Amino acid sequence: QHYYITNNLSSDVMKEELTKQNDNVSVDSRKRISKVKVALTLGHSASHRAKTASSVDDFTHDWSFYVRGDHGCKIHHYIERVVFKLHESFKNPVQVIKKPPYEIHEQGYGTFILFVEVNFKNKRNPKQIEYKYDLVLPADGVPPINRARKEILTFTNPNKEFMTKLIDGGGALQHENLPSTSLPKQPAQIEPPKESNVPSPSVNKNREHTPKPSKEQEERRAAKEKRKEERRKEKRAVEEEDEEEDDEDVRARKKEKRKEE
């Protein structure tokens, strides 16, 4: 559902409300979103041209296209200019209208896509919007065409100056409350235990408790260590014997070499 300014709610009343809201900025006001809705009507009419002896062109239709405020709203308050972009075959394919009425009148012979660029009197974005419109012409034997469509624009949190212009042009001011963003309650605090003269044992909570080994387990572990030590001694003895044999061989070779000399 769309809302527009009526005689019961004038533009001055809405501006007064807007002024109060901007002058009384508080924490609660920052939790609200301001939206202004405006309505534009895009439309055209087209009819067959009357053939006369003086006609020397191939145009078969007269047509006009317009951008208007819905319900007669004065959209010039917030519209700076309207740019009509016609087919390139037209003598003047780009036409700029800077004051109302925002409409053009032309002659043609075929249907084409018309692009309409609406520029706003806004110092911030959005500064413009573009529409695409299918401009059709009546076929032979078909009565004149009158078509229109409504476009609803919603401006969220516009600046104060532009918001005033929108309201002057028939905009409807609405407010939406944001969800509550209050902080959650703090959990109850646990007081630390009082200091005591009795020292407490050091406990590593990340380490699992290991039971004390039995006497039999201790004996088996000692025997295992003893066997390992005996094997190490045997291995060392063998290595020493090999080293002695190597030394004897070296000494023998040296002795033979001296005899040869």
PDB file of C-alpha atoms in Angstrom:
ATOM      1  CA  GLN A   1       0.000   0.000   0.000  1.00  0.00           C
ATOM      2  CA  HIS A   2       1.315   3.446  -0.902  1.00  0.00           C
ATOM      3  CA  TYR A   3       0.558   6.668   0.923  1.00  0.00           C
ATOM      4  CA  TYR A   4       0.376  10.190  -0.454  1.00  0.00           C
ATOM      5  CA  ILE A   5      -0.262  13.634   0.974  1.00  0.00           C
ATOM      6  CA  THR A   6      -3.951  14.559   1.017  1.00  0.00           C
ATOM      7  CA  ASN A   7      -5.855  17.650   2.045  1.00  0.00           C
ATOM      8  CA  ASN A   8      -6.137  16.218   5.564  1.00  0.00           C
ATOM      9  CA  LEU A   9      -2.347  16.076   5.975  1.00  0.00           C
ATOM     10  CA  SER A  10      -0.657  19.029   4.298  1.00  0.00           C
ATOM     11  CA  SER A  11       2.970  19.365   3.311  1.00  0.00           C
ATOM     12  CA  ASP A  12       3.501  22.091   5.944  1.00  0.00           C
ATOM     13  CA  VAL A  13       2.366  19.758   8.726  1.00  0.00           C
ATOM     14  CA  MET A  14       4.801  17.057   7.604  1.00  0.00           C
ATOM     15  CA  LYS A  15       7.661  19.565   7.359  1.00  0.00           C
ATOM     16  CA  GLU A  16       6.916  20.790  10.869  1.00  0.00           C
ATOM     17  CA  GLU A  17       7.067  17.230  12.139  1.00  0.00           C
ATOM     18  CA  LEU A  18      10.337  16.699  10.271  1.00  0.00           C
ATOM     19  CA  THR A  19      11.866  19.838  11.811  1.00  0.00           C
ATOM     20  CA  LYS A  20      10.958  18.702  15.327  1.00  0.00           C
ATOM     21  CA  GLN A  21      12.476  15.289  14.728  1.00  0.00           C
ATOM     22  CA  ASN A  22      15.752  16.735  13.452  1.00  0.00           C
ATOM     23  CA  ASP A  23      15.998  19.276  16.298  1.00  0.00           C
ATOM     24  CA  ASN A  24      15.448  16.648  18.979  1.00  0.00           C
ATOM     25  CA  VAL A  25      18.064  14.057  18.174  1.00  0.00           C
ATOM     26  CA  SER A  26      18.329  11.417  20.883  1.00  0.00           C
ATOM     27  CA  VAL A  27      19.432   7.851  21.348  1.00  0.00           C
ATOM     28  CA  ASP A  28      15.922   6.623  20.543  1.00  0.00           C
ATOM     29  CA  SER A  29      15.803   8.553  17.249  1.00  0.00           C
ATOM     30  CA  ARG A  30      18.943   6.779  16.098  1.00  0.00           C
ATOM     31  CA  LYS A  31      17.065   3.498  16.345  1.00  0.00           C
ATOM     32  CA  ARG A  32      14.554   4.580  13.687  1.00  0.00           C
ATOM     33  CA  ILE A  33      14.750   4.530   9.909  1.00  0.00           C
ATOM     34  CA  SER A  34      13.136   7.380   8.015  1.00  0.00           C
ATOM     35  CA  LYS A  35      11.677   6.602   4.595  1.00  0.00           C
ATOM     36  CA  VAL A  36      10.038   8.898   2.067  1.00  0.00           C
ATOM     37  CA  LYS A  37       7.965   7.418  -0.737  1.00  0.00           C
ATOM     38  CA  VAL A  38       7.114   9.282  -3.920  1.00  0.00           C
ATOM     39  CA  ALA A  39       5.158   8.166  -6.977  1.00  0.00           C
ATOM     40  CA  LEU A  40       5.868   8.993 -10.613  1.00  0.00           C
ATOM     41  CA  THR A  41       3.584   8.322 -13.574  1.00  0.00           C
ATOM     42  CA  LEU A  42       5.180   7.455 -16.921  1.00  0.00           C
ATOM     43  CA  GLY A  43       2.836   7.392 -19.887  1.00  0.00           C
ATOM     44  CA  HIS A  44       2.235   8.158 -23.542  1.00  0.00           C
ATOM     45  CA  SER A  45      -0.516   8.682 -26.068  1.00  0.00           C
ATOM     46  CA  ALA A  46      -0.339   7.899 -29.778  1.00  0.00           C
ATOM     47  CA  SER A  47      -2.737   8.244 -32.720  1.00  0.00           C
ATOM     48  CA  HIS A  48      -2.751   8.033 -36.504  1.00  0.00           C
ATOM     49  CA  ARG A  49      -1.838  11.173 -38.405  1.00  0.00           C
ATOM     50  CA  ALA A  50      -4.343  12.665 -40.786  1.00  0.00           C
ATOM     51  CA  LYS A  51      -3.038  12.397 -44.329  1.00  0.00           C
ATOM     52  CA  THR A  52      -2.971  15.677 -46.217  1.00  0.00           C
ATOM     53  CA  ALA A  53      -1.687  16.707 -49.578  1.00  0.00           C
ATOM     54  CA  SER A  54       0.999  18.839 -47.930  1.00  0.00           C
ATOM     55  CA  SER A  55       2.511  15.866 -46.054  1.00  0.00           C
ATOM     56  CA  VAL A  56       5.901  15.091 -47.538  1.00  0.00           C
ATOM     57  CA  ASP A  57       7.347  12.869 -44.760  1.00  0.00           C
ATOM     58  CA  ASP A  58       6.764   9.196 -43.983  1.00  0.00           C
ATOM     59  CA  PHE A  59       5.496   9.723 -40.434  1.00  0.00           C
ATOM     60  CA  THR A  60       2.283   7.859 -39.766  1.00  0.00           C
ATOM     61  CA  HIS A  61       1.639   8.698 -36.081  1.00  0.00           C
ATOM     62  CA  ASP A  62       1.656  11.556 -33.614  1.00  0.00           C
ATOM     63  CA  TRP A  63       2.698  10.668 -30.100  1.00  0.00           C
ATOM     64  CA  SER A  64       3.627  12.290 -26.802  1.00  0.00           C
ATOM     65  CA  PHE A  65       5.356  11.002 -23.690  1.00  0.00           C
ATOM     66  CA  TYR A  66       5.342  12.448 -20.163  1.00  0.00           C
ATOM     67  CA  VAL A  67       6.607  12.077 -16.595  1.00  0.00           C
ATOM     68  CA  ARG A  68       4.184  13.407 -13.984  1.00  0.00           C
ATOM     69  CA  GLY A  69       3.586  13.326 -10.290  1.00  0.00           C
ATOM     70  CA  ASP A  70       0.902  10.951  -9.106  1.00  0.00           C
ATOM     71  CA  HIS A  71      -2.353  12.675  -8.132  1.00  0.00           C
ATOM     72  CA  GLY A  72      -1.026  15.992  -9.410  1.00  0.00           C
ATOM     73  CA  CYS A  73       1.900  16.176  -6.983  1.00  0.00           C
ATOM     74  CA  LYS A  74       4.457  18.872  -7.796  1.00  0.00           C
ATOM     75  CA  ILE A  75       7.484  16.747  -8.561  1.00  0.00           C
ATOM     76  CA  HIS A  76       9.543  19.735  -9.703  1.00  0.00           C
ATOM     77  CA  HIS A  77      10.418  20.284  -6.034  1.00  0.00           C
ATOM     78  CA  TYR A  78      12.760  17.292  -6.093  1.00  0.00           C
ATOM     79  CA  ILE A  79      13.363  16.743  -9.862  1.00  0.00           C
ATOM     80  CA  GLU A  80      16.117  18.762 -11.476  1.00  0.00           C
ATOM     81  CA  ARG A  81      15.598  17.602 -15.059  1.00  0.00           C
ATOM     82  CA  VAL A  82      14.277  14.745 -17.174  1.00  0.00           C
ATOM     83  CA  VAL A  83      16.276  13.396 -20.118  1.00  0.00           C
ATOM     84  CA  PHE A  84      14.356  11.593 -22.878  1.00  0.00           C
ATOM     85  CA  LYS A  85      16.512   9.270 -24.989  1.00  0.00           C
ATOM     86  CA  LEU A  86      14.785   8.399 -28.271  1.00  0.00           C
ATOM     87  CA  HIS A  87      15.763   6.103 -31.123  1.00  0.00           C
ATOM     88  CA  GLU A  88      18.832   7.321 -32.993  1.00  0.00           C
ATOM     89  CA  SER A  89      16.774   7.749 -36.188  1.00  0.00           C
ATOM     90  CA  PHE A  90      15.040  10.821 -34.701  1.00  0.00           C
ATOM     91  CA  LYS A  91      16.297  14.259 -35.681  1.00  0.00           C
ATOM     92  CA  ASN A  92      16.704  15.150 -31.990  1.00  0.00           C
ATOM     93  CA  PRO A  93      17.255  11.800 -30.220  1.00  0.00           C
ATOM     94  CA  VAL A  94      18.178  13.271 -26.808  1.00  0.00           C
ATOM     95  CA  GLN A  95      15.849  15.882 -25.321  1.00  0.00           C
ATOM     96  CA  VAL A  96      16.316  17.519 -21.912  1.00  0.00           C
ATOM     97  CA  ILE A  97      13.412  19.121 -20.032  1.00  0.00           C
ATOM     98  CA  LYS A  98      14.375  21.145 -16.956  1.00  0.00           C
ATOM     99  CA  LYS A  99      10.964  22.388 -15.807  1.00  0.00           C
ATOM    100  CA  PRO A 100       7.404  21.068 -15.861  1.00  0.00           C
ATOM    101  CA  PRO A 101       5.631  19.805 -17.748  1.00  0.00           C
ATOM    102  CA  TYR A 102       8.178  17.023 -18.322  1.00  0.00           C
ATOM    103  CA  GLU A 103       6.878  15.815 -21.682  1.00  0.00           C
ATOM    104  CA  ILE A 104       7.781  15.688 -25.361  1.00  0.00           C
ATOM    105  CA  HIS A 105       5.735  15.602 -28.571  1.00  0.00           C
ATOM    106  CA  GLU A 106       6.970  13.833 -31.696  1.00  0.00           C
ATOM    107  CA  GLN A 107       5.936  12.102 -34.924  1.00  0.00           C
ATOM    108  CA  GLY A 108       6.977   8.634 -35.988  1.00  0.00           C
ATOM    109  CA  TYR A 109       6.146   5.476 -37.838  1.00  0.00           C
ATOM    110  CA  GLY A 110       7.349   2.607 -35.601  1.00  0.00           C
ATOM    111  CA  THR A 111       7.527   1.249 -32.086  1.00  0.00           C
ATOM    112  CA  PHE A 112      10.786   1.604 -30.126  1.00  0.00           C
ATOM    113  CA  ILE A 113      12.265   1.496 -26.599  1.00  0.00           C
ATOM    114  CA  LEU A 114      12.423   4.893 -24.924  1.00  0.00           C
ATOM    115  CA  PHE A 115      14.861   5.529 -22.071  1.00  0.00           C
ATOM    116  CA  VAL A 116      13.932   8.117 -19.455  1.00  0.00           C
ATOM    117  CA  GLU A 117      16.525   9.516 -17.059  1.00  0.00           C
ATOM    118  CA  VAL A 118      15.141  11.344 -14.023  1.00  0.00           C
ATOM    119  CA  ASN A 119      17.675  13.531 -12.180  1.00  0.00           C
ATOM    120  CA  PHE A 120      17.022  14.559  -8.580  1.00  0.00           C
ATOM    121  CA  LYS A 121      17.878  17.728  -6.665  1.00  0.00           C
ATOM    122  CA  ASN A 122      19.980  15.667  -4.303  1.00  0.00           C
ATOM    123  CA  LYS A 123      23.563  16.445  -3.352  1.00  0.00           C
ATOM    124  CA  ARG A 124      24.147  12.833  -2.354  1.00  0.00           C
ATOM    125  CA  ASN A 125      23.366   9.513  -3.977  1.00  0.00           C
ATOM    126  CA  PRO A 126      21.018   8.581  -5.464  1.00  0.00           C
ATOM    127  CA  LYS A 127      21.177  11.482  -7.897  1.00  0.00           C
ATOM    128  CA  GLN A 128      19.297   9.878 -10.781  1.00  0.00           C
ATOM    129  CA  ILE A 129      17.332   6.875 -11.972  1.00  0.00           C
ATOM    130  CA  GLU A 130      16.655   5.545 -15.453  1.00  0.00           C
ATOM    131  CA  TYR A 131      13.515   3.810 -16.742  1.00  0.00           C
ATOM    132  CA  LYS A 132      12.922   1.820 -19.892  1.00  0.00           C
ATOM    133  CA  TYR A 133       9.580   2.311 -21.617  1.00  0.00           C
ATOM    134  CA  ASP A 134       8.117   0.421 -24.565  1.00  0.00           C
ATOM    135  CA  LEU A 135       6.550   3.125 -26.706  1.00  0.00           C
ATOM    136  CA  VAL A 136       4.060   1.375 -28.986  1.00  0.00           C
ATOM    137  CA  LEU A 137       1.979   2.873 -31.772  1.00  0.00           C
ATOM    138  CA  PRO A 138      -1.535   1.765 -32.740  1.00  0.00           C
ATOM    139  CA  ALA A 139      -1.833  -0.456 -35.801  1.00  0.00           C
ATOM    140  CA  ASP A 140      -4.073   0.350 -38.746  1.00  0.00           C
ATOM    141  CA  GLY A 141      -7.710   0.376 -37.785  1.00  0.00           C
ATOM    142  CA  VAL A 142      -6.886   0.576 -34.043  1.00  0.00           C
ATOM    143  CA  PRO A 143      -8.094   3.581 -32.026  1.00  0.00           C
ATOM    144  CA  PRO A 144      -5.606   5.940 -30.321  1.00  0.00           C
ATOM    145  CA  ILE A 145      -3.496   4.579 -27.446  1.00  0.00           C
ATOM    146  CA  ASN A 146      -3.317   6.058 -23.940  1.00  0.00           C
ATOM    147  CA  ARG A 147      -1.084   4.088 -21.615  1.00  0.00           C
ATOM    148  CA  ALA A 148       0.591   4.825 -18.295  1.00  0.00           C
ATOM    149  CA  ARG A 149       2.393   3.064 -15.478  1.00  0.00           C
ATOM    150  CA  LYS A 150       3.224   4.067 -11.928  1.00  0.00           C
ATOM    151  CA  GLU A 151       6.701   3.946 -10.431  1.00  0.00           C
ATOM    152  CA  ILE A 152       7.141   4.053  -6.649  1.00  0.00           C
ATOM    153  CA  LEU A 153      10.442   5.409  -5.319  1.00  0.00           C
ATOM    154  CA  THR A 154      11.512   4.911  -1.709  1.00  0.00           C
ATOM    155  CA  PHE A 155      14.301   7.080  -0.284  1.00  0.00           C
ATOM    156  CA  THR A 156      15.759   5.713   2.946  1.00  0.00           C
ATOM    157  CA  ASN A 157      17.257   8.176   5.432  1.00  0.00           C
ATOM    158  CA  PRO A 158      17.612  11.088   2.997  1.00  0.00           C
ATOM    159  CA  ASN A 159      19.333  14.217   4.231  1.00  0.00           C
ATOM    160  CA  LYS A 160      17.150  16.921   5.740  1.00  0.00           C
ATOM    161  CA  GLU A 161      17.275  19.235   2.710  1.00  0.00           C
ATOM    162  CA  PHE A 162      16.325  16.564   0.186  1.00  0.00           C
ATOM    163  CA  MET A 163      13.701  15.108   2.501  1.00  0.00           C
ATOM    164  CA  THR A 164      11.985  18.496   2.628  1.00  0.00           C
ATOM    165  CA  LYS A 165      11.972  18.647  -1.177  1.00  0.00           C
ATOM    166  CA  LEU A 166      10.477  15.177  -1.402  1.00  0.00           C
ATOM    167  CA  ILE A 167       7.710  16.077   1.028  1.00  0.00           C
ATOM    168  CA  ASP A 168       7.001  19.304  -0.869  1.00  0.00           C
ATOM    169  CA  GLY A 169       6.667  17.171  -4.001  1.00  0.00           C
ATOM    170  CA  GLY A 170       4.078  14.875  -2.463  1.00  0.00           C
ATOM    171  CA  GLY A 171       6.296  12.381  -0.661  1.00  0.00           C
ATOM    172  CA  ALA A 172       4.954  10.342   2.236  1.00  0.00           C
ATOM    173  CA  LEU A 173       7.145  10.224   5.336  1.00  0.00           C
ATOM    174  CA  GLN A 174       7.287   6.948   7.243  1.00  0.00           C
ATOM    175  CA  HIS A 175       9.329   5.664  10.170  1.00  0.00           C
ATOM    176  CA  GLU A 176      10.414   2.151  11.036  1.00  0.00           C
ATOM    177  CA  ASN A 177      11.851   1.102  14.372  1.00  0.00           C
ATOM    178  CA  LEU A 178      15.008  -0.961  14.381  1.00  0.00           C
ATOM    179  CA  PRO A 179      15.168  -4.129  16.498  1.00  0.00           C
ATOM    180  CA  SER A 180      16.319  -3.569  20.054  1.00  0.00           C
ATOM    181  CA  THR A 181      20.091  -3.626  20.383  1.00  0.00           C
ATOM    182  CA  SER A 182      20.305  -3.444  24.186  1.00  0.00           C
ATOM    183  CA  LEU A 183      23.226  -5.272  25.751  1.00  0.00           C
ATOM    184  CA  PRO A 184      22.521  -8.603  27.482  1.00  0.00           C
ATOM    185  CA  LYS A 185      22.597  -8.732  31.250  1.00  0.00           C
ATOM    186  CA  GLN A 186      25.991  -9.499  32.771  1.00  0.00           C
ATOM    187  CA  PRO A 187      26.274 -12.950  34.402  1.00  0.00           C
ATOM    188  CA  ALA A 188      26.657 -13.164  38.152  1.00  0.00           C
ATOM    189  CA  GLN A 189      30.268 -12.739  39.278  1.00  0.00           C
ATOM    190  CA  ILE A 190      31.904 -15.474  41.423  1.00  0.00           C
ATOM    191  CA  GLU A 191      34.086 -14.137  44.188  1.00  0.00           C
ATOM    192  CA  PRO A 192      37.564 -15.704  44.441  1.00  0.00           C
ATOM    193  CA  PRO A 193      38.313 -17.787  47.597  1.00  0.00           C
ATOM    194  CA  LYS A 194      40.032 -16.065  50.483  1.00  0.00           C
ATOM    195  CA  GLU A 195      43.751 -16.618  50.951  1.00  0.00           C
ATOM    196  CA  SER A 196      44.775 -19.312  53.456  1.00  0.00           C
ATOM    197  CA  ASN A 197      48.043 -19.989  55.283  1.00  0.00           C
ATOM    198  CA  VAL A 198      47.783 -23.687  54.418  1.00  0.00           C
ATOM    199  CA  PRO A 199      49.479 -24.306  51.068  1.00  0.00           C
ATOM    200  CA  SER A 200      47.357 -26.113  48.549  1.00  0.00           C
ATOM    201  CA  PRO A 201      48.832 -28.918  46.437  1.00  0.00           C
ATOM    202  CA  SER A 202      49.663 -28.111  42.836  1.00  0.00           C
ATOM    203  CA  VAL A 203      47.273 -29.900  40.520  1.00  0.00           C
ATOM    204  CA  ASN A 204      47.498 -30.108  36.752  1.00  0.00           C
ATOM    205  CA  LYS A 205      43.886 -30.550  35.602  1.00  0.00           C
ATOM    206  CA  ASN A 206      44.973 -31.399  32.074  1.00  0.00           C
ATOM    207  CA  ARG A 207      47.010 -34.433  33.242  1.00  0.00           C
ATOM    208  CA  GLU A 208      45.299 -37.738  33.933  1.00  0.00           C
ATOM    209  CA  HIS A 209      45.875 -39.454  37.288  1.00  0.00           C
ATOM    210  CA  THR A 210      48.369 -42.416  37.051  1.00  0.00           C
ATOM    211  CA  PRO A 211      48.238 -45.128  39.804  1.00  0.00           C
ATOM    212  CA  LYS A 212      51.477 -46.136  41.617  1.00  0.00           C
ATOM    213  CA  PRO A 213      53.097 -49.284  40.064  1.00  0.00           C
ATOM    214  CA  SER A 214      53.135 -52.491  42.141  1.00  0.00           C
ATOM    215  CA  LYS A 215      56.284 -54.266  43.417  1.00  0.00           C
ATOM    216  CA  GLU A 216      56.024 -56.952  40.741  1.00  0.00           C
ATOM    217  CA  GLN A 217      55.824 -54.307  38.005  1.00  0.00           C
ATOM    218  CA  GLU A 218      58.885 -52.574  39.441  1.00  0.00           C
ATOM    219  CA  GLU A 219      60.869 -55.851  39.391  1.00  0.00           C
ATOM    220  CA  ARG A 220      59.910 -56.581  35.778  1.00  0.00           C
ATOM    221  CA  ARG A 221      60.910 -53.100  34.703  1.00  0.00           C
ATOM    222  CA  ALA A 222      64.290 -53.414  36.529  1.00  0.00           C
ATOM    223  CA  ALA A 223      64.971 -56.779  34.884  1.00  0.00           C
ATOM    224  CA  LYS A 224      64.153 -55.325  31.476  1.00  0.00           C
ATOM    225  CA  GLU A 225      66.555 -52.442  32.006  1.00  0.00           C
ATOM    226  CA  LYS A 226      69.273 -54.891  33.156  1.00  0.00           C
ATOM    227  CA  ARG A 227      68.916 -56.980  29.988  1.00  0.00           C
ATOM    228  CA  LYS A 228      69.163 -53.855  27.847  1.00  0.00           C
ATOM    229  CA  GLU A 229      72.362 -52.845  29.678  1.00  0.00           C
ATOM    230  CA  GLU A 230      73.911 -56.318  29.185  1.00  0.00           C
ATOM    231  CA  ARG A 231      73.157 -56.202  25.464  1.00  0.00           C
ATOM    232  CA  ARG A 232      74.781 -52.794  25.192  1.00  0.00           C
ATOM    233  CA  LYS A 233      77.933 -54.099  26.972  1.00  0.00           C
ATOM    234  CA  GLU A 234      78.116 -57.154  24.675  1.00  0.00           C
ATOM    235  CA  LYS A 235      77.791 -54.960  21.622  1.00  0.00           C
ATOM    236  CA  ARG A 236      80.537 -52.673  22.894  1.00  0.00           C
ATOM    237  CA  ALA A 237      82.845 -55.620  23.594  1.00  0.00           C
ATOM    238  CA  VAL A 238      82.414 -56.944  20.064  1.00  0.00           C
ATOM    239  CA  GLU A 239      83.195 -53.512  18.631  1.00  0.00           C
ATOM    240  CA  GLU A 240      86.364 -53.277  20.748  1.00  0.00           C
ATOM    241  CA  GLU A 241      87.541 -56.745  19.584  1.00  0.00           C
ATOM    242  CA  ASP A 242      87.028 -55.695  15.980  1.00  0.00           C
ATOM    243  CA  GLU A 243      89.047 -52.546  16.585  1.00  0.00           C
ATOM    244  CA  GLU A 244      91.916 -54.612  18.159  1.00  0.00           C
ATOM    245  CA  GLU A 245      91.967 -56.997  15.191  1.00  0.00           C
ATOM    246  CA  ASP A 246      92.088 -54.035  12.834  1.00  0.00           C
ATOM    247  CA  ASP A 247      95.011 -52.616  14.811  1.00  0.00           C
ATOM    248  CA  GLU A 248      96.934 -55.958  14.653  1.00  0.00           C
ATOM    249  CA  ASP A 249      96.420 -56.141  10.906  1.00  0.00           C
ATOM    250  CA  VAL A 250      97.713 -52.611  10.508  1.00  0.00           C
ATOM    251  CA  ARG A 251     100.779 -53.345  12.639  1.00  0.00           C
ATOM    252  CA  ALA A 252     101.509 -56.540  10.670  1.00  0.00           C
ATOM    253  CA  ARG A 253     101.320 -54.758   7.335  1.00  0.00           C
ATOM    254  CA  LYS A 254     103.664 -52.036   8.567  1.00  0.00           C
ATOM    255  CA  LYS A 255     106.166 -54.646   9.802  1.00  0.00           C
ATOM    256  CA  GLU A 256     106.167 -56.463   6.455  1.00  0.00           C
ATOM    257  CA  LYS A 257     106.662 -53.193   4.646  1.00  0.00           C
ATOM    258  CA  ARG A 258     109.733 -52.344   6.758  1.00  0.00           C
ATOM    259  CA  LYS A 259     111.268 -55.789   6.003  1.00  0.00           C
ATOM    260  CA  GLU A 260     110.808 -55.190   2.285  1.00  0.00           C
ATOM    261  CA  GLU A 261     112.585 -51.888   2.539  1.00  0.00           C
TER     262      GLU A 261
END
